[in-house]
CSV table of C-alpha atoms in Angstrom, one decimal:
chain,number,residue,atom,x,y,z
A,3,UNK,CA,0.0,0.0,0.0
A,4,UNK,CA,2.7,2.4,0.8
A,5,UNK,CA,4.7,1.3,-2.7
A,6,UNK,CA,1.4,2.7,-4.0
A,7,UNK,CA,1.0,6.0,-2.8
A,8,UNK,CA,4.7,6.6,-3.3
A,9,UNK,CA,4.0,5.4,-7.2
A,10,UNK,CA,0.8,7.7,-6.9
A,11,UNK,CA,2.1,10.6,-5.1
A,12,UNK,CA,5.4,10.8,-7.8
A,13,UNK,CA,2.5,10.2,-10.4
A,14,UNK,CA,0.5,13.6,-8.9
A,15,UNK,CA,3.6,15.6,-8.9
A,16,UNK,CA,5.0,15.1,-12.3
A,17,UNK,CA,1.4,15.6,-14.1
A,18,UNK,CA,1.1,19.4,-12.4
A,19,UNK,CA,4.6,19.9,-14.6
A,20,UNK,CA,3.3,17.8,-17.4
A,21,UNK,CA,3.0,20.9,-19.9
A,22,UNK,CA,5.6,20.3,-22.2
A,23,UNK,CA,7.8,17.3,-21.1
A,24,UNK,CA,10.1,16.5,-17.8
A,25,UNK,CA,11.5,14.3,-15.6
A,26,UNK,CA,10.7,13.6,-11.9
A,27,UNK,CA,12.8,12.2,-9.3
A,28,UNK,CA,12.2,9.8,-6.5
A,29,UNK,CA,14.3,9.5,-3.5
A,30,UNK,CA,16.1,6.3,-3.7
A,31,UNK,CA,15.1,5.3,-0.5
A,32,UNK,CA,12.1,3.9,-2.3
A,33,UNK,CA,12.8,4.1,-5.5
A,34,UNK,CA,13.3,0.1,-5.7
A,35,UNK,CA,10.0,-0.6,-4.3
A,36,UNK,CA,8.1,1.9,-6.2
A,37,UNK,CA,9.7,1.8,-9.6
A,38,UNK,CA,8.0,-1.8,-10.6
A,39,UNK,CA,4.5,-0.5,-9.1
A,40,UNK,CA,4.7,2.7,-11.1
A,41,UNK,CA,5.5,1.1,-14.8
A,42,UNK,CA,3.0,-1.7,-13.9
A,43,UNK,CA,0.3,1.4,-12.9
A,44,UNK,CA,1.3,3.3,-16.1
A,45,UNK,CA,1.2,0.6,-18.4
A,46,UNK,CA,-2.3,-0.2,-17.3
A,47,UNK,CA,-3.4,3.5,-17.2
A,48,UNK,CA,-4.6,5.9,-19.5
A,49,UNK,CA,-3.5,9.7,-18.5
A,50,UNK,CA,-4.5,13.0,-20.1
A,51,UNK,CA,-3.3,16.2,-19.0
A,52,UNK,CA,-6.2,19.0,-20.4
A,53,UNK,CA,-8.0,16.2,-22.3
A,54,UNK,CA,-4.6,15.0,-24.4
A,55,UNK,CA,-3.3,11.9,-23.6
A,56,UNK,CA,0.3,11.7,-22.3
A,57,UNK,CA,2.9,9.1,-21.7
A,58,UNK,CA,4.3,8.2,-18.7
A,59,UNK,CA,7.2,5.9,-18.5
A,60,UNK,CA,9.7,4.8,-15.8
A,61,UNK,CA,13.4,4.0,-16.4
A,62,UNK,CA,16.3,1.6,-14.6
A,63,UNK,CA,16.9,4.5,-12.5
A,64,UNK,CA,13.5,5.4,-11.4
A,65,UNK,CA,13.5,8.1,-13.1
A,66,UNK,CA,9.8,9.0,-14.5
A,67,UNK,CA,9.2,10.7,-17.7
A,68,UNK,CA,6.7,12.5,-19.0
A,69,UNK,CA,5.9,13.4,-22.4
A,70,UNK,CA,2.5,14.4,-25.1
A,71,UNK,CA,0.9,11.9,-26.7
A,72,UNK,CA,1.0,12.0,-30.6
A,73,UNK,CA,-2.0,10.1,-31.1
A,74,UNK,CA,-3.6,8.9,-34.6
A,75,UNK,CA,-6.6,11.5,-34.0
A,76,UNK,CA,-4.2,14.5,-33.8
A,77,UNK,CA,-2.7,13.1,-37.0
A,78,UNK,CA,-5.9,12.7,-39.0
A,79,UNK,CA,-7.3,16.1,-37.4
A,80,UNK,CA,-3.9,17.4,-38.9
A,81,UNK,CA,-4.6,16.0,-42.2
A,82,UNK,CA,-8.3,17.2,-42.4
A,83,UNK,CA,-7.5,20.8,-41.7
A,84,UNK,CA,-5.0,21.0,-44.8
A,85,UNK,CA,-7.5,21.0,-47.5
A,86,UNK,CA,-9.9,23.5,-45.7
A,87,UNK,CA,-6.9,25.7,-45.5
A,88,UNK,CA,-6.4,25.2,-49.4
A,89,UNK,CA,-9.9,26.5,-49.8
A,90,UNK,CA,-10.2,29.2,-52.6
A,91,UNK,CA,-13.3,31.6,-52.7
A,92,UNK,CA,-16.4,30.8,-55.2
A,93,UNK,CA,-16.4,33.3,-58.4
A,94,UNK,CA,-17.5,36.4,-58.1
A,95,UNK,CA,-21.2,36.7,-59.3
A,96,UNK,CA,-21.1,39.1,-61.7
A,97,UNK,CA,-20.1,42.8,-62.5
A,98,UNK,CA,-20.8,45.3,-60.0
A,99,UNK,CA,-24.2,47.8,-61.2
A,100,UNK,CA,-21.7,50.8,-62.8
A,101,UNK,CA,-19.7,48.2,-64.7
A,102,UNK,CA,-22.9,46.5,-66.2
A,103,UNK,CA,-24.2,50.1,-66.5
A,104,UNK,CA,-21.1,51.4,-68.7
A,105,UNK,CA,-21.4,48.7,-71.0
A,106,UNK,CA,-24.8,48.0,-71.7
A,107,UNK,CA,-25.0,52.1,-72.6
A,108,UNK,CA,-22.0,51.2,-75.3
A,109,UNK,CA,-23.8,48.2,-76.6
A,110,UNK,CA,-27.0,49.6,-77.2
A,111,UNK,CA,-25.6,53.0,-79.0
A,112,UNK,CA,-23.7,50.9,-81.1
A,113,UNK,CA,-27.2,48.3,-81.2
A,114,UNK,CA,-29.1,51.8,-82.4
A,115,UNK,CA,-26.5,51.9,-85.0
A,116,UNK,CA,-26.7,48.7,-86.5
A,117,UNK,CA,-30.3,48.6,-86.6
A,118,UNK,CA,-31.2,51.9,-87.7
A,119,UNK,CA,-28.0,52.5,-89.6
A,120,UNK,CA,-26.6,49.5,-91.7
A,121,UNK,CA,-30.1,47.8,-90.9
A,122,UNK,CA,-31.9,50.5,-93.2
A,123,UNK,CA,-29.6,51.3,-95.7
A,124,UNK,CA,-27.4,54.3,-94.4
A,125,UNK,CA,-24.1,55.0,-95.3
A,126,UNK,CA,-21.6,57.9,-97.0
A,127,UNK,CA,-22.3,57.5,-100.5
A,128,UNK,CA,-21.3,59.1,-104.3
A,129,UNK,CA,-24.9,59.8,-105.0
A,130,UNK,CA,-23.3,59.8,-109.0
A,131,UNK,CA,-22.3,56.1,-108.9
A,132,UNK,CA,-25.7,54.3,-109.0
A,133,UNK,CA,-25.3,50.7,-110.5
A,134,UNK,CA,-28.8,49.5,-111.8
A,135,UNK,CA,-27.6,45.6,-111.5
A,136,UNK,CA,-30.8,45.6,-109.4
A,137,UNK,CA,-33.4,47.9,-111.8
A,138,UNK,CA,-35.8,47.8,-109.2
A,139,UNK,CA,-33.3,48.5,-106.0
A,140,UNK,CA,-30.8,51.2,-107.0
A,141,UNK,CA,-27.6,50.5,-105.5
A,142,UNK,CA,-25.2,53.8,-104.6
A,143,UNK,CA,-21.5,53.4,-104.4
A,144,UNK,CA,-20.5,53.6,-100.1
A,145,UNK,CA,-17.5,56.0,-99.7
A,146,UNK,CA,-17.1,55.9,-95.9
A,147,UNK,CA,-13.5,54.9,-95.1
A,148,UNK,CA,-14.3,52.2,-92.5
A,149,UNK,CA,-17.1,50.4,-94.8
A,150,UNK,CA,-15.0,49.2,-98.0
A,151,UNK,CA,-16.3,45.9,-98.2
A,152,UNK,CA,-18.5,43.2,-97.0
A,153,UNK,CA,-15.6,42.0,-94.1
A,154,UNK,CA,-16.1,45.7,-93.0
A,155,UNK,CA,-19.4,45.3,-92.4
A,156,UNK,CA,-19.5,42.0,-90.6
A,157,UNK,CA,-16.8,43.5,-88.6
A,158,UNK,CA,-19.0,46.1,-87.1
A,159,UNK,CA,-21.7,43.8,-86.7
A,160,UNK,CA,-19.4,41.1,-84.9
A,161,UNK,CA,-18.6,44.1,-82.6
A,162,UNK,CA,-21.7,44.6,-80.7
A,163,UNK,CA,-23.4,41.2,-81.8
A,164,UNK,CA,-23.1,37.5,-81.2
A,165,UNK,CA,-24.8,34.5,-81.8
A,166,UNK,CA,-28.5,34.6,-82.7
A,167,UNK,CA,-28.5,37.9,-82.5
A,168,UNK,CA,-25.3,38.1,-85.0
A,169,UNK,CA,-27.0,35.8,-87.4
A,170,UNK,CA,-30.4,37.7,-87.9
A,171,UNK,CA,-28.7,40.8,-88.3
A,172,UNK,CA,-26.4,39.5,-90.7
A,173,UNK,CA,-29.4,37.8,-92.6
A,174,UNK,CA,-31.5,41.2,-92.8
A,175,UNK,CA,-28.2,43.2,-94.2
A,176,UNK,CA,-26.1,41.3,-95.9
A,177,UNK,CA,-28.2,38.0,-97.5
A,178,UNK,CA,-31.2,37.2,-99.7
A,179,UNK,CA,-31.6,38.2,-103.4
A,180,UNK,CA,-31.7,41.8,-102.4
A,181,UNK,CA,-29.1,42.5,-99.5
A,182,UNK,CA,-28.7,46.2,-98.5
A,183,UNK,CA,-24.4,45.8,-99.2
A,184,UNK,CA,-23.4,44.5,-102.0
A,185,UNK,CA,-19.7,43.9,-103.6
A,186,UNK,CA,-20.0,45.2,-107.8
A,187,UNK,CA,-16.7,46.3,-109.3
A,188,UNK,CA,-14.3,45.2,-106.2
A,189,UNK,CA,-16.3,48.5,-104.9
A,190,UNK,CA,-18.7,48.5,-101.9
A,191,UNK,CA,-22.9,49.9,-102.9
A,192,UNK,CA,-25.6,49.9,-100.4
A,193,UNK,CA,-29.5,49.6,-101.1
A,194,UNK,CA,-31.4,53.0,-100.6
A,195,UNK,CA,-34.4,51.1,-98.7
A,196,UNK,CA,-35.7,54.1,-96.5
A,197,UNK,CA,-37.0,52.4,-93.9
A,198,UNK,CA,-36.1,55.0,-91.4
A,199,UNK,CA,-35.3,54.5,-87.8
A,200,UNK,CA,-37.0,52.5,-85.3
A,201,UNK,CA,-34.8,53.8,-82.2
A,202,UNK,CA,-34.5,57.3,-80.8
A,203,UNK,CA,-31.6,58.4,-79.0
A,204,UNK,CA,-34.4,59.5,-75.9
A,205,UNK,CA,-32.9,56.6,-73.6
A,206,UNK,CA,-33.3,56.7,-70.2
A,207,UNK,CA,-29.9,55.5,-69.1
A,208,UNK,CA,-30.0,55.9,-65.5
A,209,UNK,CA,-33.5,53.8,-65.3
A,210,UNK,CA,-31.6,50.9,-66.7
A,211,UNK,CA,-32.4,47.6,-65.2
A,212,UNK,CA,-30.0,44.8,-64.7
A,213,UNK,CA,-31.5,41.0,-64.0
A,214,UNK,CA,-30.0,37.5,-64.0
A,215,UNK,CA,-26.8,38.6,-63.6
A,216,UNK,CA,-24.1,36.0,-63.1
A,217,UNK,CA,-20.3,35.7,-64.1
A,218,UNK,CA,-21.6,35.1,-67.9
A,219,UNK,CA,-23.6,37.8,-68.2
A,220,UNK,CA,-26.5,39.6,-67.8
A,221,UNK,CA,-29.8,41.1,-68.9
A,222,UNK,CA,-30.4,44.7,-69.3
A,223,UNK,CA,-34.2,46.3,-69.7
A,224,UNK,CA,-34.3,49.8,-70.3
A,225,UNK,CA,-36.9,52.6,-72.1
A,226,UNK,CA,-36.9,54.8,-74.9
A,227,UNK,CA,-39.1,57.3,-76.7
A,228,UNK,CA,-40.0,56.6,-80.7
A,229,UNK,CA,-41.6,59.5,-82.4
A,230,UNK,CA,-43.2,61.0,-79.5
A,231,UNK,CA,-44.6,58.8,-78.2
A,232,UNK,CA,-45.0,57.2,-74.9
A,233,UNK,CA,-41.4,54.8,-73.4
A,234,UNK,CA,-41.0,52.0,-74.9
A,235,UNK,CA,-39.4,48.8,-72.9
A,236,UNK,CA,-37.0,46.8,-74.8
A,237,UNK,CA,-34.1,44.1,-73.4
A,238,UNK,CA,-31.1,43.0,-74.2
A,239,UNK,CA,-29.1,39.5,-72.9
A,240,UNK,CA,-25.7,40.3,-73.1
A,241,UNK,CA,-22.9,37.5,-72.5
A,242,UNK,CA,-19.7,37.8,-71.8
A,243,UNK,CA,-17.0,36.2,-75.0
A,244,UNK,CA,-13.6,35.6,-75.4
A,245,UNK,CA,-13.9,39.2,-77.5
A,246,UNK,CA,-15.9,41.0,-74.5
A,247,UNK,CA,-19.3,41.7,-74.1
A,248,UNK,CA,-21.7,41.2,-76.8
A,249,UNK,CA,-25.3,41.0,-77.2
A,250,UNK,CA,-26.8,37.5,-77.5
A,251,UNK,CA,-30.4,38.1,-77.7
A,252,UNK,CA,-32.7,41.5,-78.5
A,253,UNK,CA,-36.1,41.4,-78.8
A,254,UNK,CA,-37.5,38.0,-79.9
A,255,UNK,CA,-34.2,36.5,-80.6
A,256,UNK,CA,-32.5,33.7,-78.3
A,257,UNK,CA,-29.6,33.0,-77.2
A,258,UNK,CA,-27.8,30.1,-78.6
């Protein structure tokens, strides 16, 4: 009993210093009796020191020592933290409201453009060089510096448009038996159709309204006034390409 509380007693002392790791010393007096009782107590005798486990072993000497535990738990808990560590953010949702703002304004100015320029016929011309290879359908030759040939055209189309949108565009201006550019002579001539605008420059740019907006793109509704009359709501889906921001889809038109 006494070889016990001596084992015990050395046990109590070196677990208040069990922090980091020492070494306790019994007097030698009963150090043979107690030595064999304390590595047969230890051995049989799980110790923690602020819930982690720590060993506990007894040498020839009588010397106790004390150190933490590096138990398989620690190890996996080590190993699961890594990843979450490794972590990166999700993508940012989308472009902030200015951003989407600035370019939707460009698109549709340059949209207005398209359709109510090219899309009806207007260009710089030499009203003097008419070609009558279409009797009907007077073509005049185009003398503005950036539109010298089909390519040009498709260019500023390709600009501002992409994908279904690109394709019915391209279809109303450029095919058909009666397209409103046409090559004669290694020279560019437009169509005088006259159809007129069907945009006004009376946007409302701050009232724009962005929706489904995600890293791809995003939707803009905004209003404008035609002839006088009352707004007019019209939308645009614009994606983002590899060439930057285009519109995909304006009025019934889809995105493909």
């Amino acid at each position: 009993m006494k070889t016990t509380m001596i084992a015990l007693a050395a046990l109590s002392t070196l677990l208040c210093t069990a922090l980091t790791g020492c070494t306790v010393h019994i007097s030698e007096e009963d150090v043979s009796k107690a030595a064999d009782l304390a590595a047969s107590v230890l051995d049989d005798t799980d110790i923690s020191v602020n819930g982690q486990k720590v060993d506990v072993s007894v040498d020839s000497n009588g010397d106790i020592n004390v150190s933490i535990a590096q138990t398989e738990a620690n190890q996996s808990a080590a190993v699961t933290e890594a990843p979450a560590a490794q972590m990166t953010e999700a993508a940012p949702a989308g472009l902030s409201e200015a951003e989407m703002k600035n370019i939707s304004k460009q698109l549709i100015q340059e949209y207005v453009h398209i359709y109510d320029g090219l899309g009806s016929g207007s260009a710089k011309v030499d009203e003097t060089q008419l070609s009558e290879v279409r009797a009907q359908w007077p073509y005049l030759m185009v003398i503005d510096p950036e539109l010298q040939s089909i390519a040009d055209v498709e260019q500023v189309l390709a600009k501002t448009l992409t994908g279904a949108e690109y394709a019915a565009m391209h279809a109303l201006i450029l095919e058909g038996d009666m397209p409103l550019f046409l090559p004669i002579d290694d020279d560019l001539y437009v169509r005088q159709a006259g159809r007129g605008g069907a945009y006004s420059d009376a946007w409302d740019w701050d009232g724009l309204k962005f929706t489904n907006v995600t890293a791809e793109g995003f939707t803009v509704t905004g209003q404008y006034v035609h002839m006088g009359v009352a707004p007019i709501t019209q939308s645009f889906d614009v994606i983002n390409t590899p060439e930057g921001y285009r519109i995909c889809k304006a009025g019934e038109i889809h995105c493909e």
